[in-house]
Coordinates of C-alpha atoms in Angstrom, one line a residue:
X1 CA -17.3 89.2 284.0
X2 CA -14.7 91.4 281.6
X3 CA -14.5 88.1 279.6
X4 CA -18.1 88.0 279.3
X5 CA -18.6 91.6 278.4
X6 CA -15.9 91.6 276.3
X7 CA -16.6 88.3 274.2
X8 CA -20.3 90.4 273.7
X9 CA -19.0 93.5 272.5
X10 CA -17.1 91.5 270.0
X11 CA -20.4 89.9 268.1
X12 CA -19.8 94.0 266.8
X13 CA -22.5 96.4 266.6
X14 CA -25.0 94.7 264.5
X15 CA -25.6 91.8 267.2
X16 CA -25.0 94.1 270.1
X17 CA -27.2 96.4 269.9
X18 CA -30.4 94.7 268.5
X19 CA -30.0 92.4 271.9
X20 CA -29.2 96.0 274.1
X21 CA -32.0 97.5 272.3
X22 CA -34.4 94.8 272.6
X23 CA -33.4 94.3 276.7
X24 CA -34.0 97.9 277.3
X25 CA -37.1 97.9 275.5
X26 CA -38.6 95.6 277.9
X27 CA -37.1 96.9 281.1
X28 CA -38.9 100.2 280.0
X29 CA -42.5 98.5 279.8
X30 CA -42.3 98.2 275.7
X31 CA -44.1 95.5 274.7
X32 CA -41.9 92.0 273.8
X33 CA -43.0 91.9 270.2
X34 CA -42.5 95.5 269.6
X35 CA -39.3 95.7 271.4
X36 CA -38.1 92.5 269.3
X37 CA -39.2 94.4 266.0
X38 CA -37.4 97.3 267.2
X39 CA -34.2 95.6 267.7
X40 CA -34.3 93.8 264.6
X41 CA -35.0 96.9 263.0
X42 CA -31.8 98.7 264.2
X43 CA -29.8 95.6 263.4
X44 CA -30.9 95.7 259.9
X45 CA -30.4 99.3 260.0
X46 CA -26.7 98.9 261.2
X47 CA -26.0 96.5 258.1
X48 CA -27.5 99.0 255.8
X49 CA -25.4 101.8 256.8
X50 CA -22.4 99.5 257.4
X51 CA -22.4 98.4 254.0
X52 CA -22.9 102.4 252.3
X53 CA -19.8 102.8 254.9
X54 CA -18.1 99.9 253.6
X55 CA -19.0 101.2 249.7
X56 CA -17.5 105.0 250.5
X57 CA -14.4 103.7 252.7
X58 CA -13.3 100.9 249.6
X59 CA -14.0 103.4 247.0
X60 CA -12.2 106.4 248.6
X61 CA -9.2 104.4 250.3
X62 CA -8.5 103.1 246.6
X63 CA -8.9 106.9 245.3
X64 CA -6.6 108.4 248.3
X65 CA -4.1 105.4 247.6
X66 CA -4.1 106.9 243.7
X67 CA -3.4 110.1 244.6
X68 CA -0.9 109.5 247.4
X69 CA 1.3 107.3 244.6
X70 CA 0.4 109.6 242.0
X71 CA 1.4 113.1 244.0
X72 CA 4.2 110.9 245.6
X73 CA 3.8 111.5 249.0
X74 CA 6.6 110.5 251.5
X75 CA 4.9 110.8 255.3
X76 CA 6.6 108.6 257.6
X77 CA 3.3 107.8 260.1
X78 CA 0.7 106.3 258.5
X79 CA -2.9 106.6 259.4
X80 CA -4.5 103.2 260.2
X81 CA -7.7 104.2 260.1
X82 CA -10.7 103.5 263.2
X83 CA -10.8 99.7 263.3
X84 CA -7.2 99.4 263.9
X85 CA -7.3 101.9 266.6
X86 CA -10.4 100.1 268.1
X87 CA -8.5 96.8 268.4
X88 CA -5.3 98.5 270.1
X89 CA -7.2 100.3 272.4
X90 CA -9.3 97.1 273.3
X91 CA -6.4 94.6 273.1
X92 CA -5.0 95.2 276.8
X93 CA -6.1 94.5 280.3
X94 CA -6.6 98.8 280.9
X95 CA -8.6 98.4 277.7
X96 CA -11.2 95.8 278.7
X97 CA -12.4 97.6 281.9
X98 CA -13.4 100.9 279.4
X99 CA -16.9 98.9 278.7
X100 CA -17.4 98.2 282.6
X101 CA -16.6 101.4 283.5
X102 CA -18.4 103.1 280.8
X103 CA -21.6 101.5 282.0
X104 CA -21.1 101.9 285.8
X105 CA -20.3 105.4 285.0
X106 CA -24.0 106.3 283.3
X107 CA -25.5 104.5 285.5
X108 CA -24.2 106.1 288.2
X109 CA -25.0 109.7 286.5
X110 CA -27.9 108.5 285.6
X111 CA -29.1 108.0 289.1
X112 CA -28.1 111.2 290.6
X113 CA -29.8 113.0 287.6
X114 CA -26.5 114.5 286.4
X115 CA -26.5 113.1 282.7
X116 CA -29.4 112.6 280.5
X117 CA -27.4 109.6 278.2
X118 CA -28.4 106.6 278.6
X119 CA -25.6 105.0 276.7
X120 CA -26.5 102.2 274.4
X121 CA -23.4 102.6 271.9
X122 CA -21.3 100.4 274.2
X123 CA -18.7 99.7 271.4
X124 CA -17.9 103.0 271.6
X125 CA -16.2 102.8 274.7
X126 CA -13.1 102.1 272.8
X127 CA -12.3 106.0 272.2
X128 CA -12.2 105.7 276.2
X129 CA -9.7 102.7 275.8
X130 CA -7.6 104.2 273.5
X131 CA -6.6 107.4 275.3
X132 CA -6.1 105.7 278.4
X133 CA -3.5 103.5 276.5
X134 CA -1.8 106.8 275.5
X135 CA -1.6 107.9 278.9
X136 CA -0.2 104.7 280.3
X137 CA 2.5 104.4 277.6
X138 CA 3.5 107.9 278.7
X139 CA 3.2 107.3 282.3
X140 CA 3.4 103.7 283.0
X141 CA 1.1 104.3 285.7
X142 CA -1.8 101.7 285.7
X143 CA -4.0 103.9 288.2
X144 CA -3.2 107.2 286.0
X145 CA -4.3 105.2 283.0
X146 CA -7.7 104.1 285.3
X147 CA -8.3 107.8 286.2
X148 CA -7.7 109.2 282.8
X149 CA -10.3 106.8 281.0
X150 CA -13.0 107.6 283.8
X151 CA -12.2 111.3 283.3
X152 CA -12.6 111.0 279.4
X153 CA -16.1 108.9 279.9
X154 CA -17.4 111.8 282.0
X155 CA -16.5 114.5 280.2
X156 CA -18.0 112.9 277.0
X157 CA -21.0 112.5 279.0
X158 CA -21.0 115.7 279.5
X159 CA -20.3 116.8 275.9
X160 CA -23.4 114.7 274.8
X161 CA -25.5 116.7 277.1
X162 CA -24.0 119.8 275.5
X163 CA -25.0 118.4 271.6
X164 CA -28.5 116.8 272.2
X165 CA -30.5 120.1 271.6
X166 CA -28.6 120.8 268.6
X167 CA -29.2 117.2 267.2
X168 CA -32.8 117.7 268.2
X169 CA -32.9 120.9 266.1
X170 CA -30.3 120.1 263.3
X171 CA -31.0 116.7 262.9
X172 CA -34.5 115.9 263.8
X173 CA -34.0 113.3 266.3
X174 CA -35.7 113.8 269.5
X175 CA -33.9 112.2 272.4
X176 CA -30.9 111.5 270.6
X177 CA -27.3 111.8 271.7
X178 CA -24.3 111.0 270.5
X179 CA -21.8 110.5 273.2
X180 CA -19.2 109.7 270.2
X181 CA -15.8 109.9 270.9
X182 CA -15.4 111.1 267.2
X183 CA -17.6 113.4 266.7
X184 CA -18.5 115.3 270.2
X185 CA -15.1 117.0 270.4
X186 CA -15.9 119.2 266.6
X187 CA -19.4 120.9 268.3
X188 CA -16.8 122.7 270.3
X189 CA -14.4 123.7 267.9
X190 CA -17.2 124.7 265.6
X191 CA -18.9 126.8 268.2
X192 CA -15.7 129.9 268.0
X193 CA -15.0 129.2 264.5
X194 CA -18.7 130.0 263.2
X195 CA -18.5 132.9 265.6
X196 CA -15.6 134.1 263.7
X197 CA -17.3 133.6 260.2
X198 CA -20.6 135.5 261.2
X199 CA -18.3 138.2 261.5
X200 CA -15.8 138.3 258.3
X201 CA -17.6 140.5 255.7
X202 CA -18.5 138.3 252.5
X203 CA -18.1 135.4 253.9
X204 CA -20.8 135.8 256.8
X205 CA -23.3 136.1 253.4
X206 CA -23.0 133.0 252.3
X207 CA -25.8 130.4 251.8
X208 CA -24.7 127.3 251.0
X209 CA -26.3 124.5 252.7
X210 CA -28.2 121.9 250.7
X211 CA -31.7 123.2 250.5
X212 CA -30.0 126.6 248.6
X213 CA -27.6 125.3 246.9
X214 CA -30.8 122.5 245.0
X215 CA -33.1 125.8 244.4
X216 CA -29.7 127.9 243.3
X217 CA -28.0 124.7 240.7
X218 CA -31.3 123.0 240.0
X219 CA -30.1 119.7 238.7
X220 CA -26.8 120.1 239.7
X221 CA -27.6 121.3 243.7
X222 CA -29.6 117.8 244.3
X223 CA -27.4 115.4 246.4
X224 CA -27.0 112.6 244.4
X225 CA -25.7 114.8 241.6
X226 CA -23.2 116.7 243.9
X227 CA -22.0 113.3 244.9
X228 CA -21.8 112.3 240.8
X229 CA -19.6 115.5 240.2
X230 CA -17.5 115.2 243.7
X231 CA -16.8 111.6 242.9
X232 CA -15.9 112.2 239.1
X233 CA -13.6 115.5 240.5
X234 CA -11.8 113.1 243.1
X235 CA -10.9 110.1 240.7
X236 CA -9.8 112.4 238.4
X237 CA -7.0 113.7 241.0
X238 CA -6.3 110.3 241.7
X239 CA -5.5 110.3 237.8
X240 CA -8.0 107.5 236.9
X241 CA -9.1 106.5 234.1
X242 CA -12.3 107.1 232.2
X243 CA -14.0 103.8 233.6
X244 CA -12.5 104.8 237.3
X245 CA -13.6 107.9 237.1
X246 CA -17.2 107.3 235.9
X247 CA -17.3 104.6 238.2
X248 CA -16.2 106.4 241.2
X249 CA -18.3 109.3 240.2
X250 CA -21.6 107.0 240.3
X251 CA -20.4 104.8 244.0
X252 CA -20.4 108.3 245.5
X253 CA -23.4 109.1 244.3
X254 CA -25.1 105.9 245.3
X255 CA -23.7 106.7 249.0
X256 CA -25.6 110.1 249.0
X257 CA -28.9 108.3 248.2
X258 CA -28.5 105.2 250.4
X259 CA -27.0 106.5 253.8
X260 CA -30.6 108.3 254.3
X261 CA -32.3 105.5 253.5
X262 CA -30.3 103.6 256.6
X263 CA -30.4 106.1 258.6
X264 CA -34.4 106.3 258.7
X265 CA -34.3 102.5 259.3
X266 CA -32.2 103.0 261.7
X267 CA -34.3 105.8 263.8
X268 CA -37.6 103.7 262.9
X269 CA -36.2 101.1 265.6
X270 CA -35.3 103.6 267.5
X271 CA -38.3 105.6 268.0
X272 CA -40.7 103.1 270.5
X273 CA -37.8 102.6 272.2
X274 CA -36.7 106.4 272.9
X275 CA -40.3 106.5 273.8
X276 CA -40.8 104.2 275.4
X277 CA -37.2 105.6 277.5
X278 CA -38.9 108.9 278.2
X279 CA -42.6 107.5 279.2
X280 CA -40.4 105.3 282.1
X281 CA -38.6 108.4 283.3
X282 CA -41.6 110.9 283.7
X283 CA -43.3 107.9 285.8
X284 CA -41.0 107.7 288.1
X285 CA -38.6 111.2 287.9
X286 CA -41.4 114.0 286.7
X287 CA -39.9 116.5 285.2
X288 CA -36.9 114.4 283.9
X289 CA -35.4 114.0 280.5
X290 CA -33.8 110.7 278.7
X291 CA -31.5 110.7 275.6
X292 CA -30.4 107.5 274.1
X293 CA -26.9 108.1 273.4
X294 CA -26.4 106.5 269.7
X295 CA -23.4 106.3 267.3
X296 CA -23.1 109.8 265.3
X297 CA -23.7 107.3 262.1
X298 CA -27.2 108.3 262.7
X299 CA -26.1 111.9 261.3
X300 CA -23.4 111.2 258.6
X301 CA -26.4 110.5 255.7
X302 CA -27.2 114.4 255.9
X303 CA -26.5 116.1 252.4
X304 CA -24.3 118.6 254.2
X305 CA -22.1 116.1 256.0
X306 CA -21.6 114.2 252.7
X307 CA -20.5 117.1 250.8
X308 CA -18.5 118.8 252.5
X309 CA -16.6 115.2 253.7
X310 CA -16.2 114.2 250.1
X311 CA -14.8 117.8 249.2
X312 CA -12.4 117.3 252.5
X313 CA -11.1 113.8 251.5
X314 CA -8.1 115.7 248.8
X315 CA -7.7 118.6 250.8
X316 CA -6.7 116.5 253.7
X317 CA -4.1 115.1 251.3
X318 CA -3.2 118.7 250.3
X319 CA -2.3 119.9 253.8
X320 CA -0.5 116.8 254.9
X321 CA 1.9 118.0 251.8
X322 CA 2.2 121.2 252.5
X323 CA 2.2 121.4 256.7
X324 CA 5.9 122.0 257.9
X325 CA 6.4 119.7 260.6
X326 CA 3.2 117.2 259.4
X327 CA 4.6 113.3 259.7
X328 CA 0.9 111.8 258.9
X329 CA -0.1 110.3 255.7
X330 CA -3.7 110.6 255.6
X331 CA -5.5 106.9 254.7
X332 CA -7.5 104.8 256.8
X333 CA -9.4 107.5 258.4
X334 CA -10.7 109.7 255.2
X335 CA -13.5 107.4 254.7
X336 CA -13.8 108.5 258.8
X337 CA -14.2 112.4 258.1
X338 CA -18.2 112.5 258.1
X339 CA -18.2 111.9 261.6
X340 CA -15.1 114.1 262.8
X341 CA -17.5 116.8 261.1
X342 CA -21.2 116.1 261.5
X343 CA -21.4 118.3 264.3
X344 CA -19.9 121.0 263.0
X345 CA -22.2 121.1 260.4
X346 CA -25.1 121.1 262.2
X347 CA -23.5 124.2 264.4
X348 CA -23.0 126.1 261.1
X349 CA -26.3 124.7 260.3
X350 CA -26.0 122.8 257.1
X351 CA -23.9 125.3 255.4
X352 CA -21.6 123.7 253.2
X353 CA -18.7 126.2 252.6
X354 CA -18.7 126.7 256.5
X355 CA -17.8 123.1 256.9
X356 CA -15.6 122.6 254.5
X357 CA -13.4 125.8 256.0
X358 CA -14.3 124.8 259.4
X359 CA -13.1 121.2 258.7
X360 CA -9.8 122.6 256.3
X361 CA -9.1 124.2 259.6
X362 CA -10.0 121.6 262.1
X363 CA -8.2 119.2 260.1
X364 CA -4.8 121.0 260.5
X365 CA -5.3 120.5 264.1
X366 CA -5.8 116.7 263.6
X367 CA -2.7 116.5 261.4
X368 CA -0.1 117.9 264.0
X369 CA -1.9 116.1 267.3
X370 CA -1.8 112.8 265.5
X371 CA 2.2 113.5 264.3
X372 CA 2.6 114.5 267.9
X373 CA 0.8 111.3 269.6
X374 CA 2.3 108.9 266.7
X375 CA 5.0 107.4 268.8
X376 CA 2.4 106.6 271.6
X377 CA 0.2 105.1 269.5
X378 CA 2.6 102.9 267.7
X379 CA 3.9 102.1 271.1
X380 CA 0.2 101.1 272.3
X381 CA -0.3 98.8 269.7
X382 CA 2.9 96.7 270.5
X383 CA 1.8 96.5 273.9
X384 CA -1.6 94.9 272.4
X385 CA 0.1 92.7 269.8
X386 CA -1.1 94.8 267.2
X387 CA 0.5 93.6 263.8
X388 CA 2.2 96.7 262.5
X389 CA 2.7 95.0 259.4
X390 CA 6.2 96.5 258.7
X391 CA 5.4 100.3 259.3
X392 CA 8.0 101.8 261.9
X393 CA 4.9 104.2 263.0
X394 CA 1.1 104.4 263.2
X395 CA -1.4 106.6 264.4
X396 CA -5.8 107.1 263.7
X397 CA -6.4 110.4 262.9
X398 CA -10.2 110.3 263.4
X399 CA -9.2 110.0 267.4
X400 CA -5.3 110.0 267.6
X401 CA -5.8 113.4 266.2
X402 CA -8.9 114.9 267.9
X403 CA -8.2 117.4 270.7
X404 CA -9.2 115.6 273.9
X405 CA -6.3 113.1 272.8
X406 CA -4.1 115.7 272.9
X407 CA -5.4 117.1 275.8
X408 CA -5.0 113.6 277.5
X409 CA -1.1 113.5 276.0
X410 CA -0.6 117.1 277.3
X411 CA -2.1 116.2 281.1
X412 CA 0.2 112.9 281.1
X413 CA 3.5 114.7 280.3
X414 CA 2.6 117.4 282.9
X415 CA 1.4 117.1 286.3
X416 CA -0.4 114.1 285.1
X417 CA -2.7 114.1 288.4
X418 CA -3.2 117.7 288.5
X419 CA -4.4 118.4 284.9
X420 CA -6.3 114.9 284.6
X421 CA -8.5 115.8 287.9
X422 CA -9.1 119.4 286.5
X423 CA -10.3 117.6 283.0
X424 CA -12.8 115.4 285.8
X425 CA -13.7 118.4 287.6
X426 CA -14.8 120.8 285.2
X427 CA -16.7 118.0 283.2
X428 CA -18.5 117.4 286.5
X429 CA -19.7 121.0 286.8
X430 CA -20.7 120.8 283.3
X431 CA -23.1 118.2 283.9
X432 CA -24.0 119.8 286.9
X433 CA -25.2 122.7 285.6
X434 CA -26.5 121.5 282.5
X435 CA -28.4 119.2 284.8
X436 CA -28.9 120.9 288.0
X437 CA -28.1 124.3 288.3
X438 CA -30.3 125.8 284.1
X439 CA -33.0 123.3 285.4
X440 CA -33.3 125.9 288.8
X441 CA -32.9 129.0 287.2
X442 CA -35.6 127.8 284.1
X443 CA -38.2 127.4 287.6
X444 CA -37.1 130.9 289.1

């Protein structure tokens, strides 16, 4: 059965979840033809968006490559980047039971009424995976490794319950979740941090997401043109030449008018089948709510998102110079940082200079965790037959670096048990009460 599950998983996203999408579709009562078209749909969305990914992460790794030879950078752990990360994490027995458990684990939520994700994004189980591996190669306790990766599915669960309104309101998307392993954990640093910039005089003044920013810079405030000029600005860091920078300038660009365009292809297959999700549910639970919990892709085509990430891709570099103590060089993940911070933008809702300082500060965060966790990681990926191709150590910043990782790492090296089973229980009473306990005091 793990064989099975995990041979499907590996058709990748654009096969698996046209098939998921189409099987739920009829199990809710949608039509075959319509649930066929919407599947297809999706899948053709998927390519869209994976090929405006593909377009920003080759243009961007060459430019951050520039610039780390150019500034001459000498970091010892280098940043792999996502893909890599997802094959170590999936590449061991602990590994293959995250999509198993991940599904029981809904489903099992589901039932009792404590989560209103229903999961669909099964590839991204691997965020699961991968911090169980970094709990086994600190324990070398099998079990411990089990319990952590349930723990980490349930409190995601829980953060996607947490997000959903704000995705509805940000966003747009009704009944959309994104129980992302990537993106969940930023909602909650964002939430303090725009706290603390609603009160710093000056700052708290400053409109700058993209609808202001057009009406303030005409021409120059549109999207596409912001991506022309951050494009141009970033290859001429990387010390390009005049052709590289022009055509660097124009590939950015292109990325801020296309990833829309996915995206809406992309939520036009979703929407019969969210629909269709929610028209079940009221049947047969009245009063009862269904998210379909998506990958955060869905949100990384927003103006906002795509500024702010581009402006975030050379001042990553910056800090990983400057930080005392920082041992990661920044590279496979840059092309990774619209979805470490599409949450936080929709907290500091759409304001640009907000995410940009919010991220400059998140991302200091990620640079230390992901120096700190290196050696598991690197020792993870041996243990998966990962080719290191010659690098002593590795790490993914867009989850070796996030802060339930190092929460995770933190539990394992102290009272593992303890720590782990108060991560479970308080992501238990979050769904609980998000579920249960606001529904009862809404009635009263």
């Amino acid at each position: 059965m793990f064989t099975f599950l995990q041979s499907f998983i590996d058709l990748g996203a654009i096969v698996v979840l046209p098939i998921l999408i189409f099987i739920f579709g009829i199990l809710l009562g949608t039509p075959s033809k319509k649930a066929f078209n919407a599947g297809l749909t999706v899948g053709i969305g998927f390519v869209g968006l994976n090929l405006v990914v593909e377009l920003l992460s080759g243009s961007l790794g060459k430019a951050a490559q520039a610039m780390v030879e150019r500034f001459g950078l000498q970091l010892t752990t280098l940043d792999v980047g996502w893909p890599a990360a997802a094959a170590i994490s999936y590449g061991t027995l602990l590994g293959s039971l995250a999509i198993p458990l991940g599904i029981g684990i809904n489903l099992l939520l589901l039932f009792l009424g404590w989560t209103k994700t229903l999961m669909v994004d099964m590839w991204n189980f691997w965020h699961a995976a991968f911090v169980a591996s970094l709990v086994y190669a600190v324990t070398e306790n099998f079990a411990l490794g089990l319990y952590a990766m349930i723990s980490y599915q349930v409190m995601i669960y829980c953060l996607s319950d947490i997000i959903a309104p704000a995705i509805k309101k940000f966003y747009g998307f009704p009944n959309i979740t994104f129980p992302h392993g990537t993106s969940a954990p930023g909602f909650l640093v964002a939430i303090p941090l725009n706290w603390l910039f609603d009160r710093i005089p000056g700052f708290n003044k400053i409109e700058a997401d993209s609808d202001t920013i057009q009406k303030k810079f005409g021409i120059f405030g549109e999207s596409t043109v912001m991506g022309l000029i951050i494009g141009i600005a970033i290859g001429l860091l990387a010390g390009y030449n005049l052709q590289g920078i022009l055509q660097l300038g124009v590939k950015t660009a292109a990325v801020m008018l296309l990833m829309p365009r996915m995206v809406s292809v992309l939520m036009e297959g979703l929407a019969p089948i969210s629909e269709a999700a929610n028209q079940f549910v009221q049947k047969r639970f009245p009063g009862r709510e269904v998210n379909i919990g998506m990958d955060s892709a869905l949100s990384v085509g927003h103006p906002a998102v795509l500024s702010s990430s581009l402006l975030l891709v050379p001042i990553t570099i910056f800090l990983a110079v400057v930080l005392p103590g920082n041992k990661t060089l920044p590279f496979g993940d840059l092309a990774t940082i619209p979805f470490v911070v599409c949450l936080m933008a929709a907290v500091f809702r759409g304001n640009i200079v907000r995410t940009v300082v919010g991220g400059s500060l998140y991302m200091v965060s990620i640079l230390y965790i992901t120096s700190w966790v290196a050696p598991l990681v690197t020792v993870s990926a041996k243990a998966a037959k990962f080719n290191l191709q010659g690098h002593s150590s590795i790490t993914a910043m867009a989850e070796g670096g996030l802060w339930p990782t190092g929460l995770f790492v933190f539990a394992a090296k102290h009272l593992p048990w303890f720590l782990i089973s108060l991560i479970l229980l308080a992501s238990l009473a979050g769904l609980f009460y998000i579920n249960k306990m606001s529904k009862e005091n809404e009635v009263n």
